[in-house]
Tab-separated table of C-alpha atoms and ligand atoms in Angstrom:
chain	number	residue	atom	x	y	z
A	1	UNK	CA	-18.733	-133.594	-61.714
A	2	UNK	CA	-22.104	-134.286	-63.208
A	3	UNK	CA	-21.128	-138.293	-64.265
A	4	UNK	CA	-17.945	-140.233	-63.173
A	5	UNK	CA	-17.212	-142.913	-66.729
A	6	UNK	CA	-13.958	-143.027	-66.698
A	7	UNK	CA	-10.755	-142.441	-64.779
A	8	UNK	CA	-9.475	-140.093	-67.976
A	9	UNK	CA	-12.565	-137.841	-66.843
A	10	UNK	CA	-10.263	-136.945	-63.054
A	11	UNK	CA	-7.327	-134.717	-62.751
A	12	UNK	CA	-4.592	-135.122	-60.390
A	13	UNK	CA	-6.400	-132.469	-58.230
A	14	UNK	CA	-9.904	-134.424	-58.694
A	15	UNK	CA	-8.364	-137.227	-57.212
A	16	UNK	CA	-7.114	-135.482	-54.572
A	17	UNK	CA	-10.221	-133.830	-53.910
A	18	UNK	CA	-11.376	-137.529	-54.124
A	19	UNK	CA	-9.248	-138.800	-51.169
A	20	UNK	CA	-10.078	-136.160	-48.959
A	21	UNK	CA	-13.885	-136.753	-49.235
A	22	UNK	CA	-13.106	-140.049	-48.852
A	23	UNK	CA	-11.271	-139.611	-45.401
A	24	UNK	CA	-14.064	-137.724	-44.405
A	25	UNK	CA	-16.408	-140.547	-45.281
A	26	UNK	CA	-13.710	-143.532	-43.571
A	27	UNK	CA	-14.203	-141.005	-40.294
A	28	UNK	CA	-17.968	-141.218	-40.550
A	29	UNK	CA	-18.120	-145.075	-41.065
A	30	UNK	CA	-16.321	-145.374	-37.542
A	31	UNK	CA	-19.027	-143.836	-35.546
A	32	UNK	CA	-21.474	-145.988	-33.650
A	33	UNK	CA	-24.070	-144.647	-36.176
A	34	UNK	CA	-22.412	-144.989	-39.449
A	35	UNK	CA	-24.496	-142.775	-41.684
A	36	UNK	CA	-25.242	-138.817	-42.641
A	37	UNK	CA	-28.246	-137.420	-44.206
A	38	UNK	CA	-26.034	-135.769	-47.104
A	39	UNK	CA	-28.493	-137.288	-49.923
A	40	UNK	CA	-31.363	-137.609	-48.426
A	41	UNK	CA	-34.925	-137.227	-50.652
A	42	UNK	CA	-31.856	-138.339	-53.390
A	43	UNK	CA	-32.688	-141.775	-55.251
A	44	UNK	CA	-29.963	-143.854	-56.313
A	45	UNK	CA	-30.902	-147.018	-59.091
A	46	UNK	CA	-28.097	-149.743	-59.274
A	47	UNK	CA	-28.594	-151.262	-62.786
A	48	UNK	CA	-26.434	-154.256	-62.699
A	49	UNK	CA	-26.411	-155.671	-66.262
A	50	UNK	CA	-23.843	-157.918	-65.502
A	51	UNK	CA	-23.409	-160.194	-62.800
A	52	UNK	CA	-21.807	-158.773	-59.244
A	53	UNK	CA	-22.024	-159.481	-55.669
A	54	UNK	CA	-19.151	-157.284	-53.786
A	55	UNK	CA	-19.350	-153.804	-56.421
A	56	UNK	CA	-22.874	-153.641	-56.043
A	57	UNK	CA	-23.018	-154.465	-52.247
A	58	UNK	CA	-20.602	-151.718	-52.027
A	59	UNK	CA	-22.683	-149.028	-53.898
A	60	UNK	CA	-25.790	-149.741	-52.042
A	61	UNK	CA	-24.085	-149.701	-48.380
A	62	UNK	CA	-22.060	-146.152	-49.643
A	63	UNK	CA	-26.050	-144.535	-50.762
A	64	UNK	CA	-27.482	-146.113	-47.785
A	65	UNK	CA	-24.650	-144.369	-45.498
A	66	UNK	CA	-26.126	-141.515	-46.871
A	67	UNK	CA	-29.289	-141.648	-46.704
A	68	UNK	CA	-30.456	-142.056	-50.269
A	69	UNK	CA	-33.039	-143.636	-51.532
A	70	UNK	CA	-31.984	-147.099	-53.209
A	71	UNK	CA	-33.142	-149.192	-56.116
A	72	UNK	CA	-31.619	-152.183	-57.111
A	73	UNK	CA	-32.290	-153.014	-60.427
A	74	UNK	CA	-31.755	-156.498	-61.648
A	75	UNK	CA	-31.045	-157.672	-64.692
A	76	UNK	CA	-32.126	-161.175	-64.565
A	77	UNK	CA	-35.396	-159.739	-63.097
A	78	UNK	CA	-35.755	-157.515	-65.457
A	79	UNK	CA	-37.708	-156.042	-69.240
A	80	UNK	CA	-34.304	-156.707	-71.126
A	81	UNK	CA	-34.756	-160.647	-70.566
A	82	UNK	CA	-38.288	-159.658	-72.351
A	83	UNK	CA	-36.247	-158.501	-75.280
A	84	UNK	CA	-36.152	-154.352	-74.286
A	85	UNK	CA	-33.563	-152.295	-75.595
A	86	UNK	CA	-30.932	-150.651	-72.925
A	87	UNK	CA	-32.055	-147.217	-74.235
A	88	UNK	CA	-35.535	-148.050	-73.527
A	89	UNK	CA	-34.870	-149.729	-70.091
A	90	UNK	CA	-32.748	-146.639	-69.580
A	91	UNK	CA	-35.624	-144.535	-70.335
A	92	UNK	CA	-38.061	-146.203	-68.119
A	93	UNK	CA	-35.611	-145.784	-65.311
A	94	UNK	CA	-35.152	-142.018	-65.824
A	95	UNK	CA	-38.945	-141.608	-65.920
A	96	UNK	CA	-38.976	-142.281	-62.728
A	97	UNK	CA	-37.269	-139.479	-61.617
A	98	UNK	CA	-34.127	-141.056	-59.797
A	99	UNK	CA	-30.629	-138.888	-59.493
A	100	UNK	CA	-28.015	-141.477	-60.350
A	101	UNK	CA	-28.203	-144.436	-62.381
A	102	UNK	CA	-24.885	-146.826	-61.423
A	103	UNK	CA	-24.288	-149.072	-64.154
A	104	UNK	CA	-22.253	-152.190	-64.529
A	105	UNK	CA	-22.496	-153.587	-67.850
A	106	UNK	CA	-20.478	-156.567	-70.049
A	107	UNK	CA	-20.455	-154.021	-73.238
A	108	UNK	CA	-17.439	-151.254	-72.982
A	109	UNK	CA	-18.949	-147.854	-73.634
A	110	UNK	CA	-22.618	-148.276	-72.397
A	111	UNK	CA	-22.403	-146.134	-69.182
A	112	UNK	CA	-21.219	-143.375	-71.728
A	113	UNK	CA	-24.404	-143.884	-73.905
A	114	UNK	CA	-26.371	-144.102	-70.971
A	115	UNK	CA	-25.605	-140.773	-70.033
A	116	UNK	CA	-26.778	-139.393	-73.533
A	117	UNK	CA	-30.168	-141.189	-72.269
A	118	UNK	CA	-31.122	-139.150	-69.266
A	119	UNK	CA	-30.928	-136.769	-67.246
A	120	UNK	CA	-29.286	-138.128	-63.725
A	121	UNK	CA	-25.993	-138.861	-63.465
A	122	UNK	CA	-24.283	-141.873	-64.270
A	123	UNK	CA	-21.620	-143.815	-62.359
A	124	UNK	CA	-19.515	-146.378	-64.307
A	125	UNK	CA	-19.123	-149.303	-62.010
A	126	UNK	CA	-17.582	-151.734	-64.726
A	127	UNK	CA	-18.176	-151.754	-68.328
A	128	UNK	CA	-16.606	-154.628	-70.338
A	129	UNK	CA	-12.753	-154.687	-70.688
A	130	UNK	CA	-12.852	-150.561	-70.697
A	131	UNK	CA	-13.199	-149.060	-67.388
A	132	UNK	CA	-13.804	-149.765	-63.583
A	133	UNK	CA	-13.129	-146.335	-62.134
A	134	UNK	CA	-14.220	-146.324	-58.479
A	135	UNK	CA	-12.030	-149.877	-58.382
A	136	UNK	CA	-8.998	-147.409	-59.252
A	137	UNK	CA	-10.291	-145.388	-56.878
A	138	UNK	CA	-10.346	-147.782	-53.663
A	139	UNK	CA	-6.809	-149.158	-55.076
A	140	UNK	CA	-4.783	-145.856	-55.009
A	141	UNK	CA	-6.689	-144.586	-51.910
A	142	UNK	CA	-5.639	-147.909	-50.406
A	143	UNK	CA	-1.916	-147.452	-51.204
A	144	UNK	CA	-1.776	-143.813	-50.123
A	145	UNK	CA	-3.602	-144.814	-46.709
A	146	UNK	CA	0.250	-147.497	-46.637
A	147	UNK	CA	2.560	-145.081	-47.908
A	148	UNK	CA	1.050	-141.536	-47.874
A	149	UNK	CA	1.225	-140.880	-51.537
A	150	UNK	CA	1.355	-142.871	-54.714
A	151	UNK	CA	4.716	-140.840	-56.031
A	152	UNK	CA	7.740	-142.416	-56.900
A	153	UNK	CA	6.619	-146.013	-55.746
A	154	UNK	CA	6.823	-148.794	-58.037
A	155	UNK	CA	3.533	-150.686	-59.132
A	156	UNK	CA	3.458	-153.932	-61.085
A	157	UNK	CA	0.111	-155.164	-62.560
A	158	UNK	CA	0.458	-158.859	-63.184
A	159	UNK	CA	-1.846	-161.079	-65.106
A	160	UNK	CA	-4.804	-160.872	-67.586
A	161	UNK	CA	-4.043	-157.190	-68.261
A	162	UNK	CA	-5.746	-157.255	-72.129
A	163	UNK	CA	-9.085	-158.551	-70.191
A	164	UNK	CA	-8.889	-156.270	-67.609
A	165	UNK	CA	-10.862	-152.698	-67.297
A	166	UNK	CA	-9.538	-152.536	-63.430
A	167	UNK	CA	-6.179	-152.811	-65.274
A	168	UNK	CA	-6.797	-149.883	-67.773
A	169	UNK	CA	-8.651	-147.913	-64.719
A	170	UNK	CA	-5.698	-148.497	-62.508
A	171	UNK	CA	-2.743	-148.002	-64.869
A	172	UNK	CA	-4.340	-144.543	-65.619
A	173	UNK	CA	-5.057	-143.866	-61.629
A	174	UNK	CA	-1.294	-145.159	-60.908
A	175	UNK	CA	0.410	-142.873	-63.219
A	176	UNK	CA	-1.197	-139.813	-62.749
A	177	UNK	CA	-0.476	-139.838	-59.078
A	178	UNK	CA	3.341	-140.192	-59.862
A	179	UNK	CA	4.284	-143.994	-59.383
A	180	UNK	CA	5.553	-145.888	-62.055
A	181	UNK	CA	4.034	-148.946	-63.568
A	182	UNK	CA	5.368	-152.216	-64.640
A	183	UNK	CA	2.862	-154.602	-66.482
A	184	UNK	CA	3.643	-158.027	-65.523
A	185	UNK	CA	2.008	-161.240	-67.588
A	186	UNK	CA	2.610	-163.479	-70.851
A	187	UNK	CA	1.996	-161.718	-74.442
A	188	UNK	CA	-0.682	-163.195	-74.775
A	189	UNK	CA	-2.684	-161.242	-71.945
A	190	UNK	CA	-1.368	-158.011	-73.219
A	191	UNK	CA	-2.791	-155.455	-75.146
A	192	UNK	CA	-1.979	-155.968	-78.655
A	193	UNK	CA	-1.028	-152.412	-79.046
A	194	UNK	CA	0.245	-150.555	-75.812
A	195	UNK	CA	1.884	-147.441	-77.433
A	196	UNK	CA	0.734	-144.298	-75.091
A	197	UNK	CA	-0.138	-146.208	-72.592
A	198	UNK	CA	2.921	-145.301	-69.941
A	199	UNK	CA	4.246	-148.213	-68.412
A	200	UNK	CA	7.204	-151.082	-68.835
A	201	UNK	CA	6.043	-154.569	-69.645
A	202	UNK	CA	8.296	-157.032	-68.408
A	203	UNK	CA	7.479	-161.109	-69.530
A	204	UNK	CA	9.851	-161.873	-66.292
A	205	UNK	CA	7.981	-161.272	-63.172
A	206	UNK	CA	11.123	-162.728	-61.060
A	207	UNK	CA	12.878	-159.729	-63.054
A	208	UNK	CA	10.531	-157.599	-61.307
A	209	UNK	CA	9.344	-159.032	-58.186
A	210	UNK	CA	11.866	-158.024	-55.413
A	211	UNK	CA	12.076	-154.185	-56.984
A	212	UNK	CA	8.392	-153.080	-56.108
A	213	UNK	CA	6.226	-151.746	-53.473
A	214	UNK	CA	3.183	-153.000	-54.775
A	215	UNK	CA	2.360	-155.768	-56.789
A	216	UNK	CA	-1.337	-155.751	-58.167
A	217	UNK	CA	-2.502	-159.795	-59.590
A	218	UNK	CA	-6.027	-159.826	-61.621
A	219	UNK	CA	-8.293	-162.478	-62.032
A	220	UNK	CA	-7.434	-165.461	-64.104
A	221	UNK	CA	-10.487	-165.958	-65.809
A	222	UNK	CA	-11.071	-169.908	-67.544
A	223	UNK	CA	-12.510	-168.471	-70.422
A	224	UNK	CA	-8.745	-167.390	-71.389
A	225	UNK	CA	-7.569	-171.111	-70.601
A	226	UNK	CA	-10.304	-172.522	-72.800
A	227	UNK	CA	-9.260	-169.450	-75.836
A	228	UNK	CA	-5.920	-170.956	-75.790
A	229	UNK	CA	-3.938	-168.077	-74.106
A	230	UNK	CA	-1.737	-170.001	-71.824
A	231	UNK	CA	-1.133	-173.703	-71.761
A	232	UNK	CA	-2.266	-174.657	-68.394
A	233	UNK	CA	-3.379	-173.736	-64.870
A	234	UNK	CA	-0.274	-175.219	-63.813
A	235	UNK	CA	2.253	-173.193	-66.325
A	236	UNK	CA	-0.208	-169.961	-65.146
A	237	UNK	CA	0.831	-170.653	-61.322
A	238	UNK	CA	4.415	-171.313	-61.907
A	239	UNK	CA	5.626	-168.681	-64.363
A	240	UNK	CA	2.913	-165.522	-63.557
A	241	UNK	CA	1.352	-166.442	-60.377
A	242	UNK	CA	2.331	-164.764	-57.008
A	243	UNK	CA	4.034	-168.131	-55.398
A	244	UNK	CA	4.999	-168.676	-51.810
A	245	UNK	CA	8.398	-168.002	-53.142
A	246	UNK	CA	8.023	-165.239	-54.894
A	247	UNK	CA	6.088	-163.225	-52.263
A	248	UNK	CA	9.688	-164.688	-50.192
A	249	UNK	CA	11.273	-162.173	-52.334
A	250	UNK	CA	9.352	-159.229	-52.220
A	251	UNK	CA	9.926	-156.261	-49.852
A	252	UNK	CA	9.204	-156.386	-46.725
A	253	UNK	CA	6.868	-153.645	-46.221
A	254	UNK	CA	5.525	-154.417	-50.195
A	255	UNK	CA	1.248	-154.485	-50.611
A	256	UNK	CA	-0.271	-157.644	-52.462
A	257	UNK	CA	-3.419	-156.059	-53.819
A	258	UNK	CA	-5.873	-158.382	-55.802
A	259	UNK	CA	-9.538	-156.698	-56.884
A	260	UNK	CA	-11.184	-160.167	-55.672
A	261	UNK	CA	-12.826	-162.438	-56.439
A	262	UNK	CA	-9.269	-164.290	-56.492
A	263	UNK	CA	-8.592	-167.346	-57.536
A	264	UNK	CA	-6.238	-168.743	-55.055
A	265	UNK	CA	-4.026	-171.787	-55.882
A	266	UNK	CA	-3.478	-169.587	-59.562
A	267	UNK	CA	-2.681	-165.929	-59.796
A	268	UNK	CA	-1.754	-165.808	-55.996
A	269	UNK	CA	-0.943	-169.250	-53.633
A	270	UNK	CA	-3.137	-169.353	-50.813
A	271	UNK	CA	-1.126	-168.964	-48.066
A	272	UNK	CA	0.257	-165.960	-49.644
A	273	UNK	CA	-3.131	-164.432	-50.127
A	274	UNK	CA	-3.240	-164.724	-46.183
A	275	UNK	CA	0.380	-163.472	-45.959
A	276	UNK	CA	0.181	-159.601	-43.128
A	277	UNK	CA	1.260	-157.711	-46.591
A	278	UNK	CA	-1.938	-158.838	-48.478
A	279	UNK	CA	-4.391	-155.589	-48.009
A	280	UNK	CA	-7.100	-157.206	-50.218
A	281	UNK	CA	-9.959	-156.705	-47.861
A	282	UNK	CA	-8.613	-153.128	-46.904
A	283	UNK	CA	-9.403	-152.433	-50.539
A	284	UNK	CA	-13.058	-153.886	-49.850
A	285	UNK	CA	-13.221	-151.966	-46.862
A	286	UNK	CA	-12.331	-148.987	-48.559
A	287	UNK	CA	-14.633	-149.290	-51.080
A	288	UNK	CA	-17.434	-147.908	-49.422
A	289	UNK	CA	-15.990	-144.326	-48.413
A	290	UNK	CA	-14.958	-144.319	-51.756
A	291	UNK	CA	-18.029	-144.755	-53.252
A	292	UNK	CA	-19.501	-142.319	-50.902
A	293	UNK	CA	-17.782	-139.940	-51.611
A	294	UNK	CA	-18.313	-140.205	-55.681
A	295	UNK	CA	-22.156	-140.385	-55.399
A	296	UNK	CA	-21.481	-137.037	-53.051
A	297	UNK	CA	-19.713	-135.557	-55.830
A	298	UNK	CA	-22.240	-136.199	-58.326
A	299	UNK	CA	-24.931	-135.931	-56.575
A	300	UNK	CA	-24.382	-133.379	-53.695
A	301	UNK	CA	-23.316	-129.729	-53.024
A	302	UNK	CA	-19.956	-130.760	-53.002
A	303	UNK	CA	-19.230	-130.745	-56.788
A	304	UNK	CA	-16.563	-129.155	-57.831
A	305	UNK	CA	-14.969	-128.003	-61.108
A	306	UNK	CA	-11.645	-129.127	-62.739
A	307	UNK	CA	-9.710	-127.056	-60.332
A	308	UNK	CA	-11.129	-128.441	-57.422
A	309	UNK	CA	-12.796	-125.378	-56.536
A	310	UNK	CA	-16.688	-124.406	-56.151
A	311	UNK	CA	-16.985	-121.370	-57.765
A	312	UNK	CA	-16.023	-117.911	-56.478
A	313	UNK	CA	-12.727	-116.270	-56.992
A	314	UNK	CA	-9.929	-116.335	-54.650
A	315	UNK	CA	-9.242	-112.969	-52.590
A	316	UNK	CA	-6.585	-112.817	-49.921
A	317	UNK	CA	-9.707	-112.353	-47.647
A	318	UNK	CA	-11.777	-114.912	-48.617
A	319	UNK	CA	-10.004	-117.487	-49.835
A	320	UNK	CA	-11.400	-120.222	-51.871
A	321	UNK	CA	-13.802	-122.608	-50.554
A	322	UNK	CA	-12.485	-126.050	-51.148
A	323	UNK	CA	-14.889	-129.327	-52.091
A	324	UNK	CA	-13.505	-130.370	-48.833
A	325	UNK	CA	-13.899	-127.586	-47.000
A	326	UNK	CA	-17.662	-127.383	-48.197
A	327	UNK	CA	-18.718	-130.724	-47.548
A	328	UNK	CA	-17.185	-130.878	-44.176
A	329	UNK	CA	-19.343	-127.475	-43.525
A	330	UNK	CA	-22.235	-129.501	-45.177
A	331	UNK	CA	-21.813	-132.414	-43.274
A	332	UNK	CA	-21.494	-130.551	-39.808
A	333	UNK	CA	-24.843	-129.052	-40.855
A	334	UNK	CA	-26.363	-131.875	-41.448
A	335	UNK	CA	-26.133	-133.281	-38.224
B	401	NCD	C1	-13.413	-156.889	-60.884
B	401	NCD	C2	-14.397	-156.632	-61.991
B	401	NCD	O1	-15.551	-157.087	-61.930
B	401	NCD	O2	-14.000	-155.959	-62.911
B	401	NCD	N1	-13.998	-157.270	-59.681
B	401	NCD	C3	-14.739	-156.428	-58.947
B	401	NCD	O3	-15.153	-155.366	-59.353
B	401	NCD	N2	-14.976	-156.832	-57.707
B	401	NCD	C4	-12.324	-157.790	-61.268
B	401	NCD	C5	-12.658	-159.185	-61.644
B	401	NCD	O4	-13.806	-159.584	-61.746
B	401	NCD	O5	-11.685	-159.933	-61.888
C-alpha cells in the first residue's frame, strides 16, 4: 500500500490486515512508554488545507508513537495565502525529501492529484464531501472492538449524508465488512442519485430506530440551515435528531457513534450524548492505533499486497508470512 485515498482502494482482507495492526498498535499505546521506533529517520508532513483540531492531533500523536519525524504544515501560515498553487506547494514539500504527505483538504479529489505530484505517499485525511478513510477506519474498528465483527449487524447513518465524506467512507467500510446499512435523514440531505450505492434509505428514523445495533448521527452543519435544506433547528431536533426518547427505544446493548465535533441539543440531545451506549470518545481513542497502523503500512516493512500477503509463495513448510506476522517480528526487533 504505497498511498491510502480512499476506502474503495481496501479489500475485505486489507481491512482485516488493518485491524490487526491496529490491535497491535492499541497494545503498544498501553505501555508506560507508549511509543516504538518502527519509522524512525521517516518524516511525516501534515498539510492541513482545511481547518482541523482532533484529525490532525491524531496523525501527529500516531507518527510521534512511532518515532517519525513530524511537520505540521499550516495552511493559514503558509505560501498558498501568498497566492501558490497546491501543485507548487506540493512540490516544495516533496523537495524536501519527507515520506508521507497527510492531506486534509476542502476540494474532493486533491489527495489523489497530490499523489501524481510526488514521490512519498499520501494519506487522505478528509477531502471535501468525497472521502475520510482513516475516520471509516476508527468507526468499524470501534464496532468490531463491541461486537467482534461488523457482519450481519444493522447500521443506520442519520443526518447530513449528501455533505458527508465520513458518510461515503463509512457506508463503503460498513458494507464490505458484512453489516447492512440504513441511511437515515430528510431528502434533502441525500444524495441526489444513490443507485449502487448499497443501502436502504428510510425518511422515518422512528421506523428504524429500535431495529439497529448502531446508529451513526453526522454533523449538522448551519451552512445547510442557511441553504434552505430543512426549516429549522427545531424541526432538525425533533424529526432527525437522536432525542432522549428515541435513544429510550433503542437496544439495549446498541452504539451511538458521532465523528465529533457534535452539535449537541441538534443531531443528538445532550444527555443522550452522555448516555453508557455513546462510544464517541472510544472512536477518538481509537483513532490513534488506527492511524498508526496506516502510516506503518505505507510507510514501513509491513506493506502488503491485495492479498494481504508480503511476497513469497506459500509451501506447507513455510507458510506465508502475514503483514501481521511481519510487523509483530519487526516490532519485537525493534525494541
Ligand atoms: C469530520 C470531518 O471533518 O469530516 N470530523 C472529523 O474528522 N473529526 C466530520 C465533521 O466535521 O462533521
Amino acid at each position: 500500500m504505497k498511498h491510502l485515498i480512499s476506502t474503495d482502494d481496501l479489500t475485505r482482507t486489507d481491512l482485516e490486515q488493518l485491524f490487526g495492526l491496529t490491535d497491535n498498535f492499541a497494545r503498544i499505546l498501553e505501555r508506560p512508554i507508549p511509543k516504538v521506533p518502527a519509522l524512525r529517520g521517516k518524516t511525516v508532513v501534515l498539510a492541513f488545507f482545511e481547518d482541523s483540531t482532533r484529525t490532525r492531533t491524531s496523525f501527529d500523536l500516531a507518527a510521534r508513537r512511532l518515532s517519525a519525524d513530524v511537520v505540521n504544515f499550516s495552511v493559514s501560515q503558509s505560501s498558498t495565502k501568498k497566492g501558490e498553487s497546491l501543485r507548487d506547494t506540493v512540490e516544495t514539500i516533496s523537495a524536501m525529501s519527507v515520506d508521507a504527505i497527510v492531506v486534509r483538504h476542502s476540494s474532493s479529489g486533491a489527495p489523489q492529484q497530490i499523489a501524481q505530484w510526488t514521490d512519498a505517499s499520501v494519506v487522505n485525511a478528509g477531502d471535501g464531501w468525497h472521502q475520510h478513510p482513516t475516520q471509516a477506519l476508527l468507526d468499524a474498528y470501534t464496532i468490531r472492538r463491541r461486537f467482534g465483527s461488523l457482519d450481519g449487524l444493522n447500521i443506520a447513518i442519520c443526518g447530513d449524508i449528501n455533505h458527508s465524506r465520513v458518510a461515503r467512507s463509512d457506508v463503503d467500510t460498513f458494507t464490505k465488512l458484512g453489516a447492512a446499512v440504513t441511511l437515515v435523514g430528510p431528502r434533502t440531505l441525500m444524495p441526489p442519485d444513490l443507485d449502487g450505492w448499497p443501502v436502504t434509505v428510510s425518511s422515518d428514523f422512528d421506523a428504524v430506530v429500535g431495529e439497529v445495533d448502531v446508529v451513526y448521527l453526522l454533523r449538522i452543519q448551519q451552512e445547510r440551515l442557511t441553504a434552505g435544506l430543512f426549516p429549522s433547528v427545531r424541526e432538525y431536533r425533533n424529526r432527525w435528531g437522536l432525542t432522549t426518547e428515541r435513544a429510550a427505544r433503542l437496544k439495549p446493548d446498541a452504539l451511538i457513534m458521532h465523528p465529533g465535533p457534535m452539535n449537541r441539543g441538534v443531531e443528538i440531545d445532550p444527555e443522550v450524548a452522555d448516555d453508557d451506549r455513546a462510544v464517541v470518545l472510544d472512536q477518538v481513542a481509537a483513532g490513534v492505533p488506527t492511524r498508526m497502523a496506516v502510516l506503518y503500512s505505507v510507510l514501513g516493512p509491513g506493506q502488503f499486497d491485495d492479498d494481504g500477503q508480503t511476497g513469497a509463495a506459500s509451501t506447507p513448510e513455510k507458510p506465508v508470512e502475514t503483514a501481521v506476522d511481519r510487523t509483530e517480528k519487526h516490532l519485537e526487533e525493534s525494541l
